[in-house]
Short mmCIF file of C-alpha atoms and ligand atoms in Angstrom, two decimals:
data_model
loop_
_atom_site.label_atom_id
_atom_site.label_comp_id
_atom_site.label_asym_id
_atom_site.label_seq_id
_atom_site.Cartn_x
_atom_site.Cartn_y
_atom_site.Cartn_z
CA MET A 188 111.99 40.18 19.53
CA ASP A 189 113.78 40.65 16.20
CA PHE A 190 112.15 43.74 14.72
CA GLY A 191 114.47 43.72 11.76
CA PHE A 192 113.08 40.28 10.83
CA ILE A 193 109.54 41.49 11.31
CA MET A 194 110.06 44.50 9.08
CA GLU A 195 111.60 42.34 6.44
CA ALA A 196 109.25 39.38 6.58
CA PHE A 197 105.89 41.11 7.06
CA PRO A 198 105.56 42.39 3.47
CA GLN A 199 106.31 38.93 2.14
CA ILE A 200 103.71 37.35 4.46
CA ALA A 201 101.19 39.96 3.47
CA ALA A 202 101.95 39.19 -0.16
CA ALA A 203 100.68 35.66 0.47
CA ILE A 204 97.26 36.87 1.58
CA PRO A 205 95.85 36.68 -1.97
CA VAL A 206 96.81 33.01 -2.15
CA THR A 207 94.91 32.34 1.10
CA LEU A 208 91.93 34.37 -0.08
CA LEU A 209 91.88 32.63 -3.46
CA MET A 210 91.48 29.30 -1.65
CA VAL A 211 88.86 30.77 0.65
CA PHE A 212 86.72 32.31 -2.05
CA VAL A 213 86.84 29.45 -4.50
CA SER A 214 86.20 26.77 -1.85
CA ALA A 215 83.39 28.69 -0.21
CA GLY A 216 81.91 29.77 -3.56
CA ILE A 217 81.76 26.31 -5.07
CA GLY A 218 81.36 24.46 -1.79
CA TRP A 219 78.33 26.38 -0.65
CA VAL A 220 76.53 26.03 -3.99
CA LEU A 221 77.11 22.26 -3.70
CA GLY A 222 76.04 22.36 -0.06
CA LEU A 223 72.80 24.10 -0.96
CA ALA A 224 72.12 21.57 -3.69
CA ALA A 225 72.89 18.70 -1.32
CA ALA A 226 70.54 20.19 1.28
CA LEU A 227 67.72 20.29 -1.29
CA VAL A 228 68.35 16.67 -2.37
CA ARG A 229 68.20 15.61 1.24
CA LYS A 230 65.08 17.68 1.92
CA ASN A 231 63.30 16.01 -0.98
CA ARG A 232 64.55 12.66 0.18
CA THR A 233 65.64 11.82 -3.33
CA PRO A 234 66.21 8.07 -3.11
CA VAL A 235 69.82 6.75 -3.16
CA LEU A 236 71.40 10.15 -3.77
CA SER A 237 70.20 11.51 -0.45
CA GLN A 238 71.54 8.48 1.44
CA ILE A 239 74.92 8.81 -0.34
CA LEU A 240 75.05 12.46 0.62
CA ALA A 241 74.18 11.66 4.25
CA VAL A 242 77.15 9.26 4.41
CA PHE A 243 79.43 11.77 2.66
CA VAL A 244 78.47 14.56 5.08
CA SER A 245 78.99 12.47 8.17
CA PHE A 246 82.32 11.22 6.83
CA MET A 247 83.55 14.73 6.08
CA ARG A 248 82.50 15.92 9.51
CA SER A 249 84.24 13.16 11.38
CA VAL A 250 87.56 12.97 9.49
CA PRO A 251 90.19 15.66 10.31
CA SER A 252 90.62 18.14 7.50
CA VAL A 253 94.30 17.39 7.16
CA ILE A 254 93.47 13.75 6.30
CA VAL A 255 91.00 14.88 3.67
CA LEU A 256 93.76 17.06 2.27
CA TYR A 257 96.23 14.19 2.17
CA ILE A 258 93.69 11.96 0.47
CA ALA A 259 93.16 14.62 -2.12
CA TYR A 260 96.88 15.14 -2.58
CA TYR A 261 98.14 11.55 -2.66
CA VAL A 262 95.19 9.49 -3.79
CA MET A 263 93.58 11.72 -6.40
CA PRO A 264 96.57 12.03 -8.74
CA ALA A 265 96.77 8.25 -8.93
CA VAL A 266 93.06 8.00 -9.66
CA ILE A 267 93.21 10.71 -12.30
CA TYR A 268 96.25 9.14 -13.84
CA ALA A 269 94.63 5.70 -13.99
CA TYR A 270 91.51 7.26 -15.47
CA GLY A 271 93.60 9.06 -18.07
CA GLN A 272 95.25 5.82 -19.12
CA ASN A 273 91.86 4.19 -19.29
CA ILE A 274 90.58 6.64 -21.85
CA GLY A 275 93.96 6.60 -23.61
CA TRP A 276 94.94 10.10 -22.59
CA ALA A 277 98.26 10.77 -20.87
CA ILE A 278 97.50 13.27 -18.14
CA ASP A 279 100.52 15.02 -16.71
CA ILE A 280 99.85 14.81 -12.99
CA ASN A 281 102.81 17.02 -12.16
CA ALA A 282 101.24 19.87 -14.08
CA VAL A 283 98.47 20.16 -11.54
CA PRO A 284 99.45 22.79 -8.99
CA PRO A 285 99.19 21.81 -5.30
CA ILE A 286 96.69 24.58 -4.71
CA ALA A 287 94.18 22.70 -6.85
CA TYR A 288 94.24 19.78 -4.43
CA ALA A 289 93.94 22.07 -1.46
CA ILE A 290 90.94 23.80 -3.05
CA PHE A 291 89.43 20.48 -3.94
CA ALA A 292 89.64 19.23 -0.36
CA LEU A 293 88.44 22.49 1.18
CA THR A 294 85.53 22.66 -1.26
CA LEU A 295 84.35 19.20 -0.29
CA SER A 296 84.53 20.03 3.37
CA GLN A 297 82.71 23.33 2.87
CA ALA A 298 80.05 21.50 0.86
CA ALA A 299 79.52 19.05 3.69
CA TYR A 300 79.40 21.55 6.51
CA SER A 301 77.36 24.14 4.64
CA SER A 302 74.82 21.49 3.57
CA GLU A 303 73.99 20.97 7.24
CA VAL A 304 73.65 24.74 7.79
CA PHE A 305 71.37 25.13 4.74
CA ARG A 306 69.34 22.07 5.66
CA ALA A 307 68.54 23.41 9.09
CA ALA A 308 67.85 26.92 7.70
CA ILE A 309 65.48 25.64 5.00
CA ALA A 310 63.71 23.42 7.50
CA ALA A 311 63.16 26.49 9.67
CA VAL A 312 61.10 28.20 6.95
CA ASP A 313 57.44 27.58 7.56
CA GLU A 314 55.86 25.14 5.11
CA GLY A 315 53.02 27.65 4.74
CA GLN A 316 55.38 29.98 2.91
CA THR A 317 55.88 27.47 0.12
CA GLU A 318 52.16 26.66 0.03
CA ALA A 319 51.30 30.32 -0.28
CA ALA A 320 53.79 30.64 -3.14
CA TYR A 321 52.22 27.66 -4.89
CA SER A 322 48.74 29.05 -4.26
CA VAL A 323 49.53 32.17 -6.29
CA GLY A 324 50.76 29.92 -9.10
CA MET A 325 54.50 29.91 -8.63
CA THR A 326 56.60 27.03 -9.85
CA ARG A 327 58.82 25.10 -7.44
CA ALA A 328 61.89 27.01 -8.54
CA GLN A 329 60.17 30.38 -8.19
CA ALA A 330 58.96 29.46 -4.70
CA LEU A 331 62.49 28.41 -3.67
CA PHE A 332 64.38 31.38 -5.09
CA ARG A 333 61.90 34.11 -4.34
CA ILE A 334 60.41 33.01 -1.02
CA VAL A 335 62.28 30.15 0.70
CA PHE A 336 65.95 30.93 0.05
CA PRO A 337 65.81 34.63 1.15
CA GLN A 338 64.30 33.55 4.45
CA ALA A 339 66.67 30.58 4.86
CA PHE A 340 69.75 32.65 4.10
CA ALA A 341 68.84 35.14 6.79
CA THR A 342 68.70 32.24 9.27
CA ALA A 343 71.89 30.65 7.88
CA MET A 344 73.98 33.80 7.89
CA PRO A 345 75.51 33.60 11.39
CA ASN A 346 76.54 29.95 10.81
CA LEU A 347 77.85 30.67 7.36
CA GLY A 348 79.92 33.51 8.83
CA GLY A 349 81.38 31.08 11.37
CA LEU A 350 82.08 28.56 8.62
CA PHE A 351 83.78 31.24 6.52
CA VAL A 352 86.08 32.42 9.33
CA GLY A 353 86.91 28.80 10.13
CA LEU A 354 87.76 28.26 6.48
CA ILE A 355 90.23 31.15 6.51
CA LYS A 356 92.13 29.41 9.25
CA GLU A 357 91.77 26.00 7.65
CA THR A 358 93.55 27.16 4.50
CA SER A 359 96.75 27.11 6.54
CA LEU A 360 96.66 23.31 6.18
CA ALA A 361 97.53 23.78 2.52
CA TYR A 362 101.04 24.39 3.81
CA TYR A 363 101.33 20.58 4.22
CA VAL A 364 100.98 20.01 0.50
CA GLY A 365 103.27 22.83 -0.51
CA VAL A 366 101.02 25.83 -1.14
CA TYR A 367 102.73 29.12 -0.42
CA GLU A 368 99.96 30.72 1.60
CA ILE A 369 100.32 32.88 4.74
CA THR A 370 101.40 30.19 7.22
CA ALA A 371 103.80 28.55 4.80
CA VAL A 372 105.53 31.76 3.88
CA ALA A 373 105.86 32.80 7.56
CA ASN A 374 107.25 29.43 8.51
CA LEU A 375 109.78 29.26 5.72
CA LEU A 376 111.01 32.76 6.44
CA SER A 377 111.44 32.01 10.11
CA ILE A 378 113.64 28.92 9.68
CA PRO A 379 117.08 30.43 8.82
CA LYS A 380 117.35 32.50 11.98
CA LEU A 381 114.82 30.57 14.11
CA ASN A 382 112.43 33.57 14.35
CA PHE A 383 109.50 31.27 15.17
CA ILE A 384 107.91 33.52 17.85
CA GLU A 385 107.95 36.50 15.50
CA ALA A 386 106.49 34.43 12.67
CA TYR A 387 103.70 33.09 14.83
CA ILE A 388 102.83 36.55 16.07
CA MET A 389 102.67 37.88 12.53
CA THR A 390 100.51 35.06 11.23
CA THR A 391 98.23 35.44 14.17
CA VAL A 392 97.85 39.15 13.51
CA VAL A 393 97.13 38.56 9.81
CA TYR A 394 94.48 35.84 10.44
CA GLU A 395 93.01 37.95 13.24
CA ILE A 396 92.61 40.95 10.92
CA LEU A 397 91.12 38.80 8.12
CA SER A 398 88.67 37.20 10.54
CA PHE A 399 87.67 40.54 11.97
CA LEU A 400 87.00 42.05 8.52
CA PHE A 401 85.00 39.16 7.19
CA ASN A 402 83.04 38.86 10.46
CA LYS A 403 82.02 42.47 9.94
CA CYS A 404 80.91 41.74 6.37
CA PHE A 405 78.77 38.82 7.49
CA ARG A 406 77.24 40.84 10.32
CA ALA A 407 76.31 43.56 7.83
CA GLY A 408 74.90 40.97 5.44
CA GLU A 409 72.94 39.39 8.24
CA SER A 410 71.24 42.58 9.39
CA ARG A 411 70.41 43.42 5.80
CA LEU A 412 68.91 40.00 5.13
CA LYS A 413 67.00 40.07 8.42
CA ARG A 414 65.38 43.43 7.89
CA PHE A 415 62.03 41.73 7.40
CA ARG A 416 61.95 40.22 10.87
CA ALA A 417 59.82 41.87 13.57
CA ASN A 418 60.93 45.19 15.06
CA ALA A 419 63.18 45.76 12.06
CA ALA A 420 62.13 49.44 11.99
CA GLY A 421 59.37 51.15 10.03
CA MET B 84 29.72 24.01 -19.00
CA ASP B 85 27.75 26.13 -16.59
CA TYR B 86 29.67 25.32 -13.44
CA MET B 87 32.68 27.36 -12.30
CA VAL B 88 33.94 24.57 -9.97
CA LYS B 89 33.13 20.94 -10.42
CA LEU B 90 34.47 18.26 -8.09
CA GLU B 91 33.83 14.65 -8.97
CA ASN B 92 34.32 11.76 -6.58
CA ILE B 93 37.21 13.32 -4.59
CA GLN B 94 38.89 10.61 -2.55
CA LYS B 95 41.88 11.24 -0.30
CA SER B 96 43.71 9.15 2.23
CA PHE B 97 46.69 9.95 4.45
CA GLY B 98 48.28 6.56 4.98
CA ASP B 99 45.48 4.32 6.29
CA ASN B 100 43.31 7.29 7.12
CA HIS B 101 40.53 7.63 4.61
CA ILE B 102 39.77 11.39 4.90
CA LEU B 103 37.66 12.34 1.86
CA LYS B 104 35.22 9.70 0.78
CA GLY B 105 33.94 10.68 -2.61
CA VAL B 106 33.03 14.34 -2.41
CA GLU B 107 30.92 15.76 -5.26
CA LEU B 108 30.41 19.47 -5.60
CA ASN B 109 29.13 21.73 -8.35
CA ILE B 110 29.45 25.47 -7.87
CA LYS B 111 28.12 28.12 -10.25
CA LYS B 112 29.85 31.34 -11.10
CA GLY B 113 29.31 33.94 -8.40
CA GLU B 114 28.21 31.49 -5.71
CA VAL B 115 29.48 31.97 -2.17
CA VAL B 116 29.66 28.51 -0.65
CA VAL B 117 30.26 28.16 3.06
CA ILE B 118 31.48 24.80 4.33
CA LEU B 119 30.74 23.82 7.92
CA GLY B 120 31.72 20.71 9.74
CA PRO B 121 33.35 19.34 12.88
CA SER B 122 37.11 19.36 13.33
CA GLY B 123 38.74 16.60 11.35
CA SER B 124 35.89 16.21 8.90
CA GLY B 125 38.21 17.06 6.00
CA LYS B 126 37.27 20.66 5.19
CA THR B 127 40.84 21.87 4.92
CA THR B 128 41.87 18.80 3.00
CA LEU B 129 38.98 19.31 0.52
CA LEU B 130 40.08 22.92 -0.16
CA ARG B 131 43.69 21.74 -0.60
CA THR B 132 42.70 19.11 -3.13
CA ILE B 133 41.03 21.81 -5.25
CA ASN B 134 44.34 23.65 -5.83
CA PHE B 135 46.43 20.47 -5.52
CA LEU B 136 48.38 21.52 -2.42
CA ASP B 137 47.32 17.99 -1.61
CA ALA B 138 46.57 15.92 -4.69
CA ALA B 139 43.47 13.78 -4.32
CA ASP B 140 43.93 10.05 -4.85
CA GLU B 141 40.94 9.76 -7.08
CA GLY B 142 38.37 11.95 -8.82
CA SER B 143 38.71 15.13 -10.76
CA VAL B 144 38.78 18.87 -10.24
CA CYS B 145 37.41 21.20 -12.85
CA VAL B 146 37.72 24.97 -12.58
CA ASN B 147 36.29 27.16 -15.36
CA ASP B 148 36.30 24.29 -17.84
CA PHE B 149 39.83 23.28 -17.04
CA LYS B 150 39.70 19.72 -15.79
CA VAL B 151 42.48 17.89 -13.98
CA ASP B 152 42.23 14.21 -13.23
CA ALA B 153 43.68 13.39 -9.81
CA LYS B 154 45.09 10.09 -10.95
CA LYS B 155 46.95 11.32 -13.98
CA HIS B 156 47.87 14.91 -13.48
CA ASN B 157 51.14 16.56 -14.44
CA LYS B 158 53.04 19.61 -13.17
CA ALA B 159 51.87 21.91 -15.96
CA GLN B 160 48.22 21.12 -15.26
CA VAL B 161 48.64 21.71 -11.57
CA ILE B 162 50.27 25.09 -12.19
CA GLU B 163 47.52 26.03 -14.61
CA LEU B 164 44.88 25.06 -12.08
CA ARG B 165 46.56 27.02 -9.33
CA ARG B 166 46.62 30.06 -11.58
CA LYS B 167 42.84 29.84 -11.84
CA THR B 168 42.43 29.64 -8.04
CA ALA B 169 43.67 31.61 -5.08
CA MET B 170 43.74 30.75 -1.40
CA VAL B 171 43.42 32.64 1.86
CA PHE B 172 45.04 30.77 4.65
CA GLN B 173 44.08 30.39 8.33
CA ASN B 174 47.56 31.59 9.37
CA TYR B 175 47.70 34.26 6.60
CA ASN B 176 50.99 32.87 5.27
CA LEU B 177 52.07 36.22 3.90
CA PHE B 178 55.58 36.07 2.43
CA ALA B 179 57.65 37.00 5.49
CA ASN B 180 60.55 38.36 3.46
CA LYS B 181 58.40 40.80 1.48
CA THR B 182 56.55 43.99 2.34
CA ILE B 183 52.80 44.10 2.15
CA LEU B 184 52.97 45.81 -1.22
CA GLU B 185 55.52 43.23 -2.51
CA ASN B 186 53.29 40.42 -1.21
CA VAL B 187 50.41 41.59 -3.33
CA MET B 188 52.61 42.41 -6.37
CA GLU B 189 54.44 39.07 -6.30
CA GLY B 190 51.87 37.00 -8.13
CA LEU B 191 51.35 39.65 -10.79
CA VAL B 192 55.08 40.11 -11.43
CA THR B 193 56.44 36.60 -11.05
CA VAL B 194 53.52 34.56 -12.27
CA LYS B 195 51.55 36.81 -14.60
CA LYS B 196 54.62 38.71 -15.86
CA PHE B 197 53.08 42.14 -15.43
CA LYS B 198 55.31 45.20 -15.69
CA LYS B 199 56.45 46.21 -12.21
CA SER B 200 54.99 49.71 -12.39
CA ASP B 201 51.60 48.39 -13.52
CA ALA B 202 51.63 45.74 -10.78
CA GLU B 203 52.51 48.32 -8.18
CA GLU B 204 49.70 50.60 -9.23
CA MET B 205 47.12 47.79 -9.17
CA SER B 206 48.43 46.52 -5.85
CA ARG B 207 48.20 49.94 -4.19
CA ARG B 208 44.66 50.30 -5.43
CA ILE B 209 43.58 46.94 -4.04
CA LEU B 210 45.39 47.54 -0.73
CA ALA B 211 43.47 50.80 -0.41
CA LYS B 212 40.26 48.83 -0.85
CA VAL B 213 41.08 46.57 2.09
CA GLY B 214 42.16 49.59 4.15
CA LEU B 215 45.91 49.06 4.09
CA SER B 216 47.15 52.09 2.17
CA GLU B 217 49.19 53.22 5.17
CA ARG B 218 50.85 49.80 5.58
CA CYS B 219 52.21 49.13 2.10
CA ASP B 220 55.87 49.28 3.14
CA PHE B 221 55.53 47.28 6.34
CA TYR B 222 56.66 43.68 6.64
CA PRO B 223 54.04 41.15 7.74
CA ALA B 224 55.66 40.72 11.16
CA GLN B 225 54.94 44.39 11.82
CA LEU B 226 51.17 44.06 11.33
CA SER B 227 48.25 42.84 13.40
CA GLY B 228 46.61 39.55 12.49
CA GLY B 229 43.63 41.33 11.07
CA GLN B 230 45.81 43.52 8.87
CA GLN B 231 47.79 40.48 7.75
CA GLN B 232 44.66 38.64 6.81
CA ARG B 233 43.29 41.59 4.83
CA ALA B 234 46.61 41.70 2.99
CA GLY B 235 46.24 37.97 2.39
CA ILE B 236 42.82 38.62 0.83
CA ALA B 237 44.32 41.38 -1.35
CA ARG B 238 47.06 39.00 -2.47
CA ALA B 239 44.41 36.49 -3.58
CA LEU B 240 42.07 39.03 -5.14
CA ILE B 241 44.61 40.74 -7.35
CA LEU B 242 45.18 37.60 -9.34
CA ASP B 243 41.58 37.81 -10.57
CA PRO B 244 41.05 34.12 -9.86
CA ASP B 245 38.02 32.12 -10.98
CA VAL B 246 37.49 30.99 -7.44
CA ILE B 247 38.93 32.03 -4.07
CA LEU B 248 39.32 29.41 -1.36
CA PHE B 249 39.18 30.60 2.25
CA ASP B 250 40.29 28.21 5.00
CA GLU B 251 38.99 29.47 8.33
CA PRO B 252 40.20 33.01 7.57
CA THR B 253 39.24 34.40 10.98
CA SER B 254 39.88 31.52 13.39
CA ALA B 255 43.48 32.59 14.25
CA LEU B 256 42.38 36.16 14.99
CA ASP B 257 41.79 37.90 18.30
CA PRO B 258 38.02 38.30 18.66
CA GLU B 259 38.12 42.09 18.24
CA LEU B 260 39.82 41.65 14.83
CA VAL B 261 37.36 39.15 13.35
CA GLY B 262 34.84 41.85 12.32
CA GLU B 263 37.21 43.79 10.07
CA VAL B 264 38.22 40.66 8.18
CA LEU B 265 34.66 39.36 7.80
CA SER B 266 33.49 42.68 6.42
CA THR B 267 36.38 42.65 3.97
CA ILE B 268 35.35 39.16 2.79
CA LYS B 269 31.75 40.34 2.52
CA ASN B 270 32.84 43.16 0.25
CA VAL B 271 34.72 40.67 -1.88
CA ALA B 272 31.60 38.47 -2.09
CA GLN B 273 29.58 41.41 -3.33
CA THR B 274 31.85 41.78 -6.37
CA GLY B 275 30.39 38.51 -7.71
CA ILE B 276 33.52 36.42 -7.47
CA THR B 277 33.07 32.74 -6.79
CA MET B 278 34.14 31.79 -3.30
CA ILE B 279 34.38 28.70 -1.11
CA VAL B 280 34.68 29.61 2.57
CA VAL B 281 35.38 27.21 5.38
CA THR B 282 34.31 28.96 8.58
CA HIS B 283 32.54 28.53 11.90
CA GLU B 284 31.05 32.04 11.76
CA ILE B 285 27.37 31.12 11.47
CA ALA B 286 26.15 34.73 11.33
CA PHE B 287 28.51 35.42 8.48
CA ALA B 288 27.36 32.32 6.65
CA ARG B 289 23.71 33.33 7.06
CA GLU B 290 24.33 36.79 5.71
CA VAL B 291 26.80 36.18 2.90
CA ALA B 292 26.50 32.62 1.70
CA THR B 293 24.38 31.63 -1.24
CA ARG B 294 24.74 28.03 -0.14
CA VAL B 295 25.87 26.23 2.98
CA ILE B 296 27.39 22.75 3.02
CA PHE B 297 27.67 20.60 6.05
CA MET B 298 30.51 18.06 5.92
CA GLU B 299 31.29 15.20 8.22
CA GLY B 300 33.50 12.18 8.04
CA GLY B 301 34.83 13.16 4.64
CA LYS B 302 31.41 13.44 2.99
CA VAL B 303 28.87 16.11 2.23
CA VAL B 304 26.04 15.35 4.62
CA GLU B 305 23.61 18.11 3.73
CA GLN B 306 23.53 21.28 1.71
CA GLY B 307 21.15 24.06 0.89
CA PRO B 308 20.39 27.79 1.09
CA PRO B 309 21.65 29.32 4.39
CA GLU B 310 18.23 29.75 5.93
CA ALA B 311 17.15 26.20 5.22
CA LEU B 312 20.36 24.55 6.37
CA LEU B 313 21.16 26.76 9.34
CA VAL B 314 17.64 27.21 10.72
CA HIS B 315 15.85 24.05 9.57
CA PRO B 316 18.43 21.39 8.99
CA LYS B 317 17.04 18.00 8.02
CA GLU B 318 19.85 15.69 9.03
CA PRO B 319 20.19 14.90 12.72
CA ARG B 320 23.99 15.21 12.44
CA THR B 321 23.67 18.73 11.07
CA GLN B 322 21.28 19.60 13.89
CA GLN B 323 23.64 18.26 16.51
CA PHE B 324 26.57 20.11 15.05
CA LEU B 325 24.71 23.42 14.84
CA SER B 326 23.36 23.19 18.34
CA ARG B 327 26.83 22.44 19.60
CA ILE B 328 28.51 25.46 17.97
CA THR B 329 25.71 27.89 18.64
CA GLY B 330 25.34 26.60 22.17
CA ILE B 331 21.59 26.36 21.98
CA SER B 332 19.48 23.37 21.08
CA GLU B 333 17.39 24.13 17.97
CA SER B 334 14.84 21.48 18.68
CA ALA B 335 14.21 22.39 22.31
N1 LIG C 27 49.23 15.92 5.87
C1 LIG C 27 48.49 15.10 6.60
N2 LIG C 27 49.01 13.88 6.98
C2 LIG C 27 48.27 13.03 7.74
N3 LIG C 27 47.02 13.30 8.15
C3 LIG C 27 46.48 14.45 7.81
C4 LIG C 27 47.19 15.43 7.03
N4 LIG C 27 46.36 16.49 6.85
C5 LIG C 27 45.23 16.22 7.50
N5 LIG C 27 45.26 15.00 8.06
C6 LIG C 27 44.19 14.37 8.82
O1 LIG C 27 43.02 14.45 8.03
C7 LIG C 27 41.88 14.69 8.86
C8 LIG C 27 41.10 15.86 8.29
O2 LIG C 27 41.88 17.00 8.44
P1 LIG C 27 41.38 18.43 7.96
O3 LIG C 27 42.43 19.38 8.34
O4 LIG C 27 40.99 18.38 6.55
O5 LIG C 27 40.09 18.67 8.88
P2 LIG C 27 39.25 19.95 9.06
O6 LIG C 27 37.87 19.59 8.75
O7 LIG C 27 39.85 21.09 8.30
O8 LIG C 27 39.38 20.21 10.60
P3 LIG C 27 39.52 21.60 11.42
O9 LIG C 27 38.15 22.15 11.60
O10 LIG C 27 40.12 21.15 12.73
O11 LIG C 27 40.40 22.50 10.66
C9 LIG C 27 42.40 14.88 10.27
O12 LIG C 27 42.16 13.70 10.97
C10 LIG C 27 43.86 15.11 10.10
O13 LIG C 27 44.56 14.58 11.18
MG1 LIG C 28 40.83 22.87 8.83
#
């Protein structure tokens, strides 16, 4: 074990944590909002759109994330470029940083997976809750935001926590398209003197700590959201 | 108009199932109308067409001079109609994520835009009336069925609706809890508010109702004052139904 390498490399690996977290927060933030919207569209059985979403979700769930990332990285620029030419606008594809493609791919996958989580959680809320909300005169939006979502989120929380921790690990794929996140930095630093074991240990420790911390956050959120369930004290 | 609730030719089908076959009903302000009828006769469906939880296919609903045509209604009309009515559900349907106090406040704050402090004061007062002062900060899951249903009644009452719809408010309750809920409903009836109550509690109907309606097969078969309908029903179908649920044959 090369402790000198560890002492030297660890700060640089830690310095890449914000890059990883940036991808995590943006993809989860946008992806989950899209996922929730998709879940509602599918719940309402909105014609056409809900079928398209069903196909999209099953596609995203069956294709390996790394393929989605490659599609985003190699195919999208060509599409954007062609579109730019179409509207007579020269878009400089090289100006788009790789992290944008990584975030794009991760966001889509989060949207797909979270839409299934939200769909199940919303379906688990008794229809009588919505009817009671309507009976006191609430609009559809009021019933959703004040009554249905708070209950659905409590149900969804454990699965969202799992999704989030999985996402932290998945950001390491961004290494393949040249994003300098935790895994990339550790790997690049390990190459000159072949310190692969040390690098793997350090990345493992960093991911482990991040997962542990966010797991705790979700647990806390879950028990807060679930305080209305039976035996919650009081 | 002199009627608080006016239903005209209410028709409703679920798929090929013709459930309501032209129900007509005129209810005056302050009337307590009890609806009886066998299971599947469309009692719940009728209540739900009144506040458009299920929109009727044909006919019209008029509450306190606000008329909505089933065939051409829009969202705004439905909301307006729902704000003139309130409903007490068989399974209580209290908002599970809100405390008892918040359940009662919800309509005032979210729908009627009352100030929170005013809404809270009014809600505490009404919860005291139904005997739930001590339970304001509990969640529904922490209460007995009887307590939940009394909270459900408070949630409906506080909106000061033109009519309250009760759908078998005691049929999900343990027998020893039925009494407390029925006496709460009786107190509500004495305030003069218009009510439509679907129930199988004959004694309650006899004591509290101003009119009893017997429904079968999606139609009103017979109606009249409680004594007349419950003790001396004219229609054979009403007689059969009553003897079945009271367990004694009236004609024997
Ligand atoms: N959403 C629905 N979809 C299909 N059929 C329905 C629906 N709601 C009710 N029905 C049918 O309509 C008929 C009347 O139902 P309804 O609940 O109005 O009867 P009810 O008189 O309230 O009976 P009960 O005394 O059992 O509550 C039943 O045959 C029921 O199966
Ligand atoms: Mg019923």
